[in-house]
Short mmCIF file of C-alpha atoms in Angstrom, two decimals:
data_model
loop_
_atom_site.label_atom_id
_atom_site.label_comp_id
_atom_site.label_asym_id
_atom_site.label_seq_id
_atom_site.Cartn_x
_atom_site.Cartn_y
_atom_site.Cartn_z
CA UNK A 1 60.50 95.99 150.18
CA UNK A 2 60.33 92.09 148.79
CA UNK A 3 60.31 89.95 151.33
CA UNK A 4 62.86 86.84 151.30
CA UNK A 5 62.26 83.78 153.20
CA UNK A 6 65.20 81.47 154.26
CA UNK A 7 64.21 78.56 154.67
CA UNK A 8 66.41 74.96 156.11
CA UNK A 9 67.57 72.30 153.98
CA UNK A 10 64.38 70.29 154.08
CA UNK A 11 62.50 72.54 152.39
CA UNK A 12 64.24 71.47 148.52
CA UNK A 13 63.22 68.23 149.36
CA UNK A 14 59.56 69.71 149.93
CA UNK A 15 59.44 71.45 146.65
CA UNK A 16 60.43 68.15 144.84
CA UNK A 17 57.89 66.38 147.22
CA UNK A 18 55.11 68.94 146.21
CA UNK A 19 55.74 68.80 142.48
CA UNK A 20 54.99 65.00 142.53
CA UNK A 21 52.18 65.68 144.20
CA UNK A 22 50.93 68.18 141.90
CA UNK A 23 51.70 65.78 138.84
CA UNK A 24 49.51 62.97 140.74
CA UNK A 25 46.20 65.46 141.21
CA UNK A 26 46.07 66.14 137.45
CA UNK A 27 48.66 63.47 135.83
CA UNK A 28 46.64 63.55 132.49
CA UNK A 29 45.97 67.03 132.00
CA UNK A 30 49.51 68.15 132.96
CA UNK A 31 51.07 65.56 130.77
CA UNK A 32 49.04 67.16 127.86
CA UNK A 33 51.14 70.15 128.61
CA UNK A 34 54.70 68.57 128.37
CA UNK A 35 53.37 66.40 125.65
CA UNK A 36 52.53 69.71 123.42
CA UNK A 37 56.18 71.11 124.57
CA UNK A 38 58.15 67.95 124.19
CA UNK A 39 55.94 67.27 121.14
CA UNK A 40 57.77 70.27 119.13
CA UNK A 41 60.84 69.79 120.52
CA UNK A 42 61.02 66.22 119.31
CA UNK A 43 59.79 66.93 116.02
CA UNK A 44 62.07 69.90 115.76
CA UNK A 45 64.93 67.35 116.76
CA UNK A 46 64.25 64.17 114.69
CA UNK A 47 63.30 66.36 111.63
CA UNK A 48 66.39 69.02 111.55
CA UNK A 49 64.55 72.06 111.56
CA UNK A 50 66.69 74.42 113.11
CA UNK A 51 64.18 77.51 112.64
CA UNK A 52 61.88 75.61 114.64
CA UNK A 53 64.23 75.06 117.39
CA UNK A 54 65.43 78.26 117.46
CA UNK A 55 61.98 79.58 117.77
CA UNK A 56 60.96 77.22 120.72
CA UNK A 57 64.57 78.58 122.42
CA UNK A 58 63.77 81.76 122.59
CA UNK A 59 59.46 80.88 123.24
CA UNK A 60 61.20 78.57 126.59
CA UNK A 61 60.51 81.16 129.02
CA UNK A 62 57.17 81.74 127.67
CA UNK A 63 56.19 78.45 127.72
CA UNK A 64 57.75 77.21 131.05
CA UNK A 65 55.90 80.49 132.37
CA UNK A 66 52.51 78.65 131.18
CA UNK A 67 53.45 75.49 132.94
CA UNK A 68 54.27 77.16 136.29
CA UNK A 69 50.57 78.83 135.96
CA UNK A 70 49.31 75.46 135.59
CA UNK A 71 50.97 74.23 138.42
CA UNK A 72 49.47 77.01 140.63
CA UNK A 73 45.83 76.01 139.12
CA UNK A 74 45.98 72.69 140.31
CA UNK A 75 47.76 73.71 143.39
CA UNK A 76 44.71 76.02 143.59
CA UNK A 77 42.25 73.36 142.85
CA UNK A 78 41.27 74.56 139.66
CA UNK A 79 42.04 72.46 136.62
CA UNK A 80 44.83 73.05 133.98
CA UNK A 81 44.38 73.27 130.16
CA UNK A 82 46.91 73.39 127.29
CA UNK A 83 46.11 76.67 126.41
CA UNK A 84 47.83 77.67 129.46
CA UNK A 85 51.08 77.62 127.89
CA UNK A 86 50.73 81.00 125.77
CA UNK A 87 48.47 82.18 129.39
CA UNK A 88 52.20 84.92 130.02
CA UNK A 89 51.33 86.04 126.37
CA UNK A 90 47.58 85.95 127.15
CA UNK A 91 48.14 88.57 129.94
CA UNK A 92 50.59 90.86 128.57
CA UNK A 93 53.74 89.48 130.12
CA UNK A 94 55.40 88.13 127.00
CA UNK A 95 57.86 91.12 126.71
CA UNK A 96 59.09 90.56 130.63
CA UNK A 97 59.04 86.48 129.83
CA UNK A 98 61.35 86.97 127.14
CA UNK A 99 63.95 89.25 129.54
CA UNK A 100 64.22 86.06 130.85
CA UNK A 101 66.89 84.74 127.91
CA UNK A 102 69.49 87.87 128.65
CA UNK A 103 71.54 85.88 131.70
CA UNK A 104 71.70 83.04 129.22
CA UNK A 105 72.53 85.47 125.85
CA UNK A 106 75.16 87.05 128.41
CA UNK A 107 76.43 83.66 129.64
CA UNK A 108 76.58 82.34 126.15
CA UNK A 109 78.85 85.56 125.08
CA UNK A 110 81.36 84.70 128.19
CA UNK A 111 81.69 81.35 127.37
CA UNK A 112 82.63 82.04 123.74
CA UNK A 113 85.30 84.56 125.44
CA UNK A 114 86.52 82.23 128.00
CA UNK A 115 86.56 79.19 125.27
CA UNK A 116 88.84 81.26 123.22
CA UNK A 117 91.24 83.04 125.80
CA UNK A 118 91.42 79.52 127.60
CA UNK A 119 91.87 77.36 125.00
CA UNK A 120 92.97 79.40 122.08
CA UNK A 121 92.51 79.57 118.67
CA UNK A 122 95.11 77.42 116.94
CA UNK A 123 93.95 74.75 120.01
CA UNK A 124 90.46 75.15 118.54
CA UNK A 125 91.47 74.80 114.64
CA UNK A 126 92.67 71.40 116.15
CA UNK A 127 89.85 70.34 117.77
CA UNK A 128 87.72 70.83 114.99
CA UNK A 129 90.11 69.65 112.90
CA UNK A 130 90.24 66.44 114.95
CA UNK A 131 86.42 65.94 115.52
CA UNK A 132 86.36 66.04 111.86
CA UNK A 133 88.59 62.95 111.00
CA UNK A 134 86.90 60.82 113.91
CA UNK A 135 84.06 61.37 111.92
CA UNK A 136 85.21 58.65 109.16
CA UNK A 137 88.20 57.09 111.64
CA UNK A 138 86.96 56.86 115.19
CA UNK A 139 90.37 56.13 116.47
CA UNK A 140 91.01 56.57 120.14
CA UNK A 141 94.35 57.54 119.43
CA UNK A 142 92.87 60.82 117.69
CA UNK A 143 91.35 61.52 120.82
CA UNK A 144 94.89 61.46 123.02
CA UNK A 145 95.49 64.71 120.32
CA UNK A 146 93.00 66.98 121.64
CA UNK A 147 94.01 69.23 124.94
CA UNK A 148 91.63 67.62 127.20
CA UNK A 149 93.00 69.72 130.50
CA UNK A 150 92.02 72.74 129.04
CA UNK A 151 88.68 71.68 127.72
CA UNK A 152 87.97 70.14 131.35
CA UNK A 153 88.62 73.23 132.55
CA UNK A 154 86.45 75.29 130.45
CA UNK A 155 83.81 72.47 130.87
CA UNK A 156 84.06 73.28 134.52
CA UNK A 157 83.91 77.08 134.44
CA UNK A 158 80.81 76.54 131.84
CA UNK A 159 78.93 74.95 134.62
CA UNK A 160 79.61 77.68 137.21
CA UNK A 161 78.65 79.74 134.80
CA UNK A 162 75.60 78.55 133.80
CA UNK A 163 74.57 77.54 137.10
CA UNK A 164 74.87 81.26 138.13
CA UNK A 165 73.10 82.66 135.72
CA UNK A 166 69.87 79.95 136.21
CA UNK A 167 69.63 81.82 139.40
CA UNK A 168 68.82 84.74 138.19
CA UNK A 169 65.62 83.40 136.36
CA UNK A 170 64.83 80.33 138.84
CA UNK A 171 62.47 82.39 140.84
CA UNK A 172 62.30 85.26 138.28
CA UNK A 173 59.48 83.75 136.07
CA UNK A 174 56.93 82.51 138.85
CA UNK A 175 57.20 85.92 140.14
CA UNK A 176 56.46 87.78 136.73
CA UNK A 177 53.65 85.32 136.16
CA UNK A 178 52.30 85.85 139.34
CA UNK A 179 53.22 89.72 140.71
CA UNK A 180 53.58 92.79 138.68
CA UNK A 181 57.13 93.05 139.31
CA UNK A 182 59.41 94.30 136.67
CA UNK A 183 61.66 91.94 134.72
CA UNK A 184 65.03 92.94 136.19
CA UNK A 185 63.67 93.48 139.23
CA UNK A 186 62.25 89.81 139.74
CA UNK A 187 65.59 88.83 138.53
CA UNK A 188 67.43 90.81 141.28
CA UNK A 189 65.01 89.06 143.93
CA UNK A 190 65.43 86.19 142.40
CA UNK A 191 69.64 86.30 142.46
CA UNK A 192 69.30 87.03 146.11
CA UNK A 193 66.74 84.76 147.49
CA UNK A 194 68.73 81.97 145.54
CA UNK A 195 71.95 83.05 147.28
CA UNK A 196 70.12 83.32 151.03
CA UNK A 197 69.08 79.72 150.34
CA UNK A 198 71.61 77.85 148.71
CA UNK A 199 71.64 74.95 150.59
CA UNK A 200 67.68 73.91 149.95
CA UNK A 201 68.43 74.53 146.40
CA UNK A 202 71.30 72.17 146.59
CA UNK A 203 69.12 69.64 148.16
CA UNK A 204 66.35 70.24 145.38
CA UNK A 205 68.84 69.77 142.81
CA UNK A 206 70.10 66.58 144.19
CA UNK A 207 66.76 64.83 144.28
CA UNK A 208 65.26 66.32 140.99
CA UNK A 209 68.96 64.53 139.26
CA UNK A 210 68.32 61.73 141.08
CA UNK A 211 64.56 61.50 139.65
CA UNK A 212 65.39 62.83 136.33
CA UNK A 213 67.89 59.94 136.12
CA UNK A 214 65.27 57.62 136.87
CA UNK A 215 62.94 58.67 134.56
CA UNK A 216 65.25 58.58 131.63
CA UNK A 217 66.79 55.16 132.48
CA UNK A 218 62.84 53.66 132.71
CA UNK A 219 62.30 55.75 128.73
CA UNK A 220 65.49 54.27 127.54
CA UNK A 221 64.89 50.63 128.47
CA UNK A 222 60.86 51.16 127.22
CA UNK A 223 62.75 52.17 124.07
CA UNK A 224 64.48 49.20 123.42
CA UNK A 225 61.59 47.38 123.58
CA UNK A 226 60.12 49.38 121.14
CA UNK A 227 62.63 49.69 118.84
CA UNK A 228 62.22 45.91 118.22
CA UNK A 229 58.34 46.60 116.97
CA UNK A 230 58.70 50.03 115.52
CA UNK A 231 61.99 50.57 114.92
CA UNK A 232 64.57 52.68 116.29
CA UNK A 233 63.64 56.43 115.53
CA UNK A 234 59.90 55.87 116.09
CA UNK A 235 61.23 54.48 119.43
CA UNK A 236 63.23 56.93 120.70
CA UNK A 237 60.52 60.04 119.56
CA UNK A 238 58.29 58.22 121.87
CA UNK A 239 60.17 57.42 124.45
CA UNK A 240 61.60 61.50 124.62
CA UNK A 241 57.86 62.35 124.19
CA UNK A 242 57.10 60.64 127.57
CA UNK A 243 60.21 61.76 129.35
CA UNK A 244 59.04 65.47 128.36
CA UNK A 245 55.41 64.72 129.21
CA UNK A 246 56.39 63.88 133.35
CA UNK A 247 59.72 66.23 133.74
CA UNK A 248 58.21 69.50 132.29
CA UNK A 249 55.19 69.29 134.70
CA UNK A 250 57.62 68.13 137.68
CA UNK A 251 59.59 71.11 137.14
CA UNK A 252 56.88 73.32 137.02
CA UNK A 253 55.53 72.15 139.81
CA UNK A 254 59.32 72.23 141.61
CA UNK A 255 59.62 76.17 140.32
CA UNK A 256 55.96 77.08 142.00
CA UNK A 257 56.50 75.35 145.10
CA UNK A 258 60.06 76.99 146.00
CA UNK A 259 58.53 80.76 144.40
CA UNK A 260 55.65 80.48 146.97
CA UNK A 261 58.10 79.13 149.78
CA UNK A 262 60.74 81.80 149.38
CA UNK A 263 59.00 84.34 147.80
CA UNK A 264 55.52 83.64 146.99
CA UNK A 265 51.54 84.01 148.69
CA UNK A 266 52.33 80.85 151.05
CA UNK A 267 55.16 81.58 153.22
CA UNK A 268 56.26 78.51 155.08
CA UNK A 269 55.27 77.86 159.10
CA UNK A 270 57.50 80.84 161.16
CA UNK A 271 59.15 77.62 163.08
CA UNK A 272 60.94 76.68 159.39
CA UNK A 273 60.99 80.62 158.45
CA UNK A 274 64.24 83.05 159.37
CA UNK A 275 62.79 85.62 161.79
CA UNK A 276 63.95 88.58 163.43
CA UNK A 277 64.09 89.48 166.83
CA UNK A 278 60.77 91.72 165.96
CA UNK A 279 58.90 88.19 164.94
CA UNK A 280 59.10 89.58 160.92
CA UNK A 281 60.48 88.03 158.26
CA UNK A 282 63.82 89.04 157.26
CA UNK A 283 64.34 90.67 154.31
#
């Protein structure tokens, strides 16, 4: 039976904490990672190829999968190398990796549901129809047309959504990179160890917002001073190419630190663990 840690508050904060530290040990050779990743992105961005974003979409678990590894090698002392992005594919774990997109395909499909049985159809007409004209006449007034309780509403609901169904894969891919559990089971574990320890993962979230927000208001302003020697576009791809070179690392290192808290080889001190009157970990 899969053993579940709960674990106090602090311990999001800790996670955060470790996956700084884990960017400072090898800051170069993780970047490389997030530069590769972000690297694609970008160009699939700034270029229009859809194909090529669609592609990376659906290679995300795959490739966050390779960054978590690399977290664990520097963790580990070992040192991390690009080709440690593809390392799920390199050990037969691509088809589990990829099970990883079905609580997104599903909450896509309910969204699309709820969009239309809580807005409506004609509503939607509208607001396309609407979004079209401010197009060529940005006019606030247009705006005051569209049914902005309902699309607050949906807005909202979208976020519950979504937020649900990243706990089903939050733990899930650590622990098919690094066990030989099945993909719906590691989703299962992950669902419940996410539930049993809600408030560190509020915490976590807090503080990786609150550095995320950092990060991309120190890329924005080094944009603007590029933009005035290279020019807007060449500006912003760099300036998303270093965002993506520190917060895909971070959160790789964030992912393998609360995996190996909660459910992974390095269980945290049995003062900070939930124990049972027999001394074991509950379950």
């Amino acid at each position: 039976m899969t053993q579940i840690r709960k674990v106090p508050l602090s311990a999001g904060a800790e996670w955060v904490l470790g996956g700084f530290a884990l960017l400072r040990k090898a800051p170069v050779a993780l970047s490389i990672l997030g530069l590769i990743w972000g690297g694609l992105s970008a160009l699939a961005s700034f270029t229009g190829q859809v194909w090529m974003s669609l592609v990376l979409a659906v290679l995300g678990p795959i490739l966050f999968g390779g960054v978590i590894y690399a977290a664990r090698e520097v963790d580990q002392g070992r040192s991390p190398a690009p080709g440690h992005l593809l390392q799920g594919l390199r050990e037969g774990r691509g088809g589990r990796l990829l099970a990883m997109l079905l609580p997104q395909l599903i909450a896509l499909a309910v969204l699309v549901v709820l969009l239309v049985v809580m807005i409506g159809p004609a509503q939607l007409e509208h607001i396309a129809q609407v979004m079209e004209q401010m197009k060529t006449n940005p006019d606030p007034e247009l705006a005051q047309k569209l049914p902005a309780g309902r699309m607050m509403g949906w807005l909202l609901v979208a976020l519950v959504v979504g937020l649900v169904a990243g706990l089903f894969t939050f733990l899930a891919i650590p622990d098919v990179m690094f066990t030989e559990r099945g993909a719906f089971a590691a989703m299962a574990v992950s669902f419940r160890a996410c539930m049993r320890n809600l408030g560190a993962l509020l915490m976590m979230t807090l503080l990786l917002f609150i550095a995320v927000f950092a990060m991309s208001l120190a890329c924005n302003l080094l944009m603007y001073v590029l933009a005035l020697a290279i020019g807007q576009m060449p500006a912003m791809f760099v300036a998303q190419l270093l965002l993506m070179s520190v917060m895909l690392p971070l959160m790789g290192g964030v992912v393998y630190y609360a995996w190996r808290g909660l459910l992974g080889e390095a269980p945290l001190p049995a003062a900070s663990a939930g124990t049972g009157s027999d001394g074991h970990i509950e379950a």
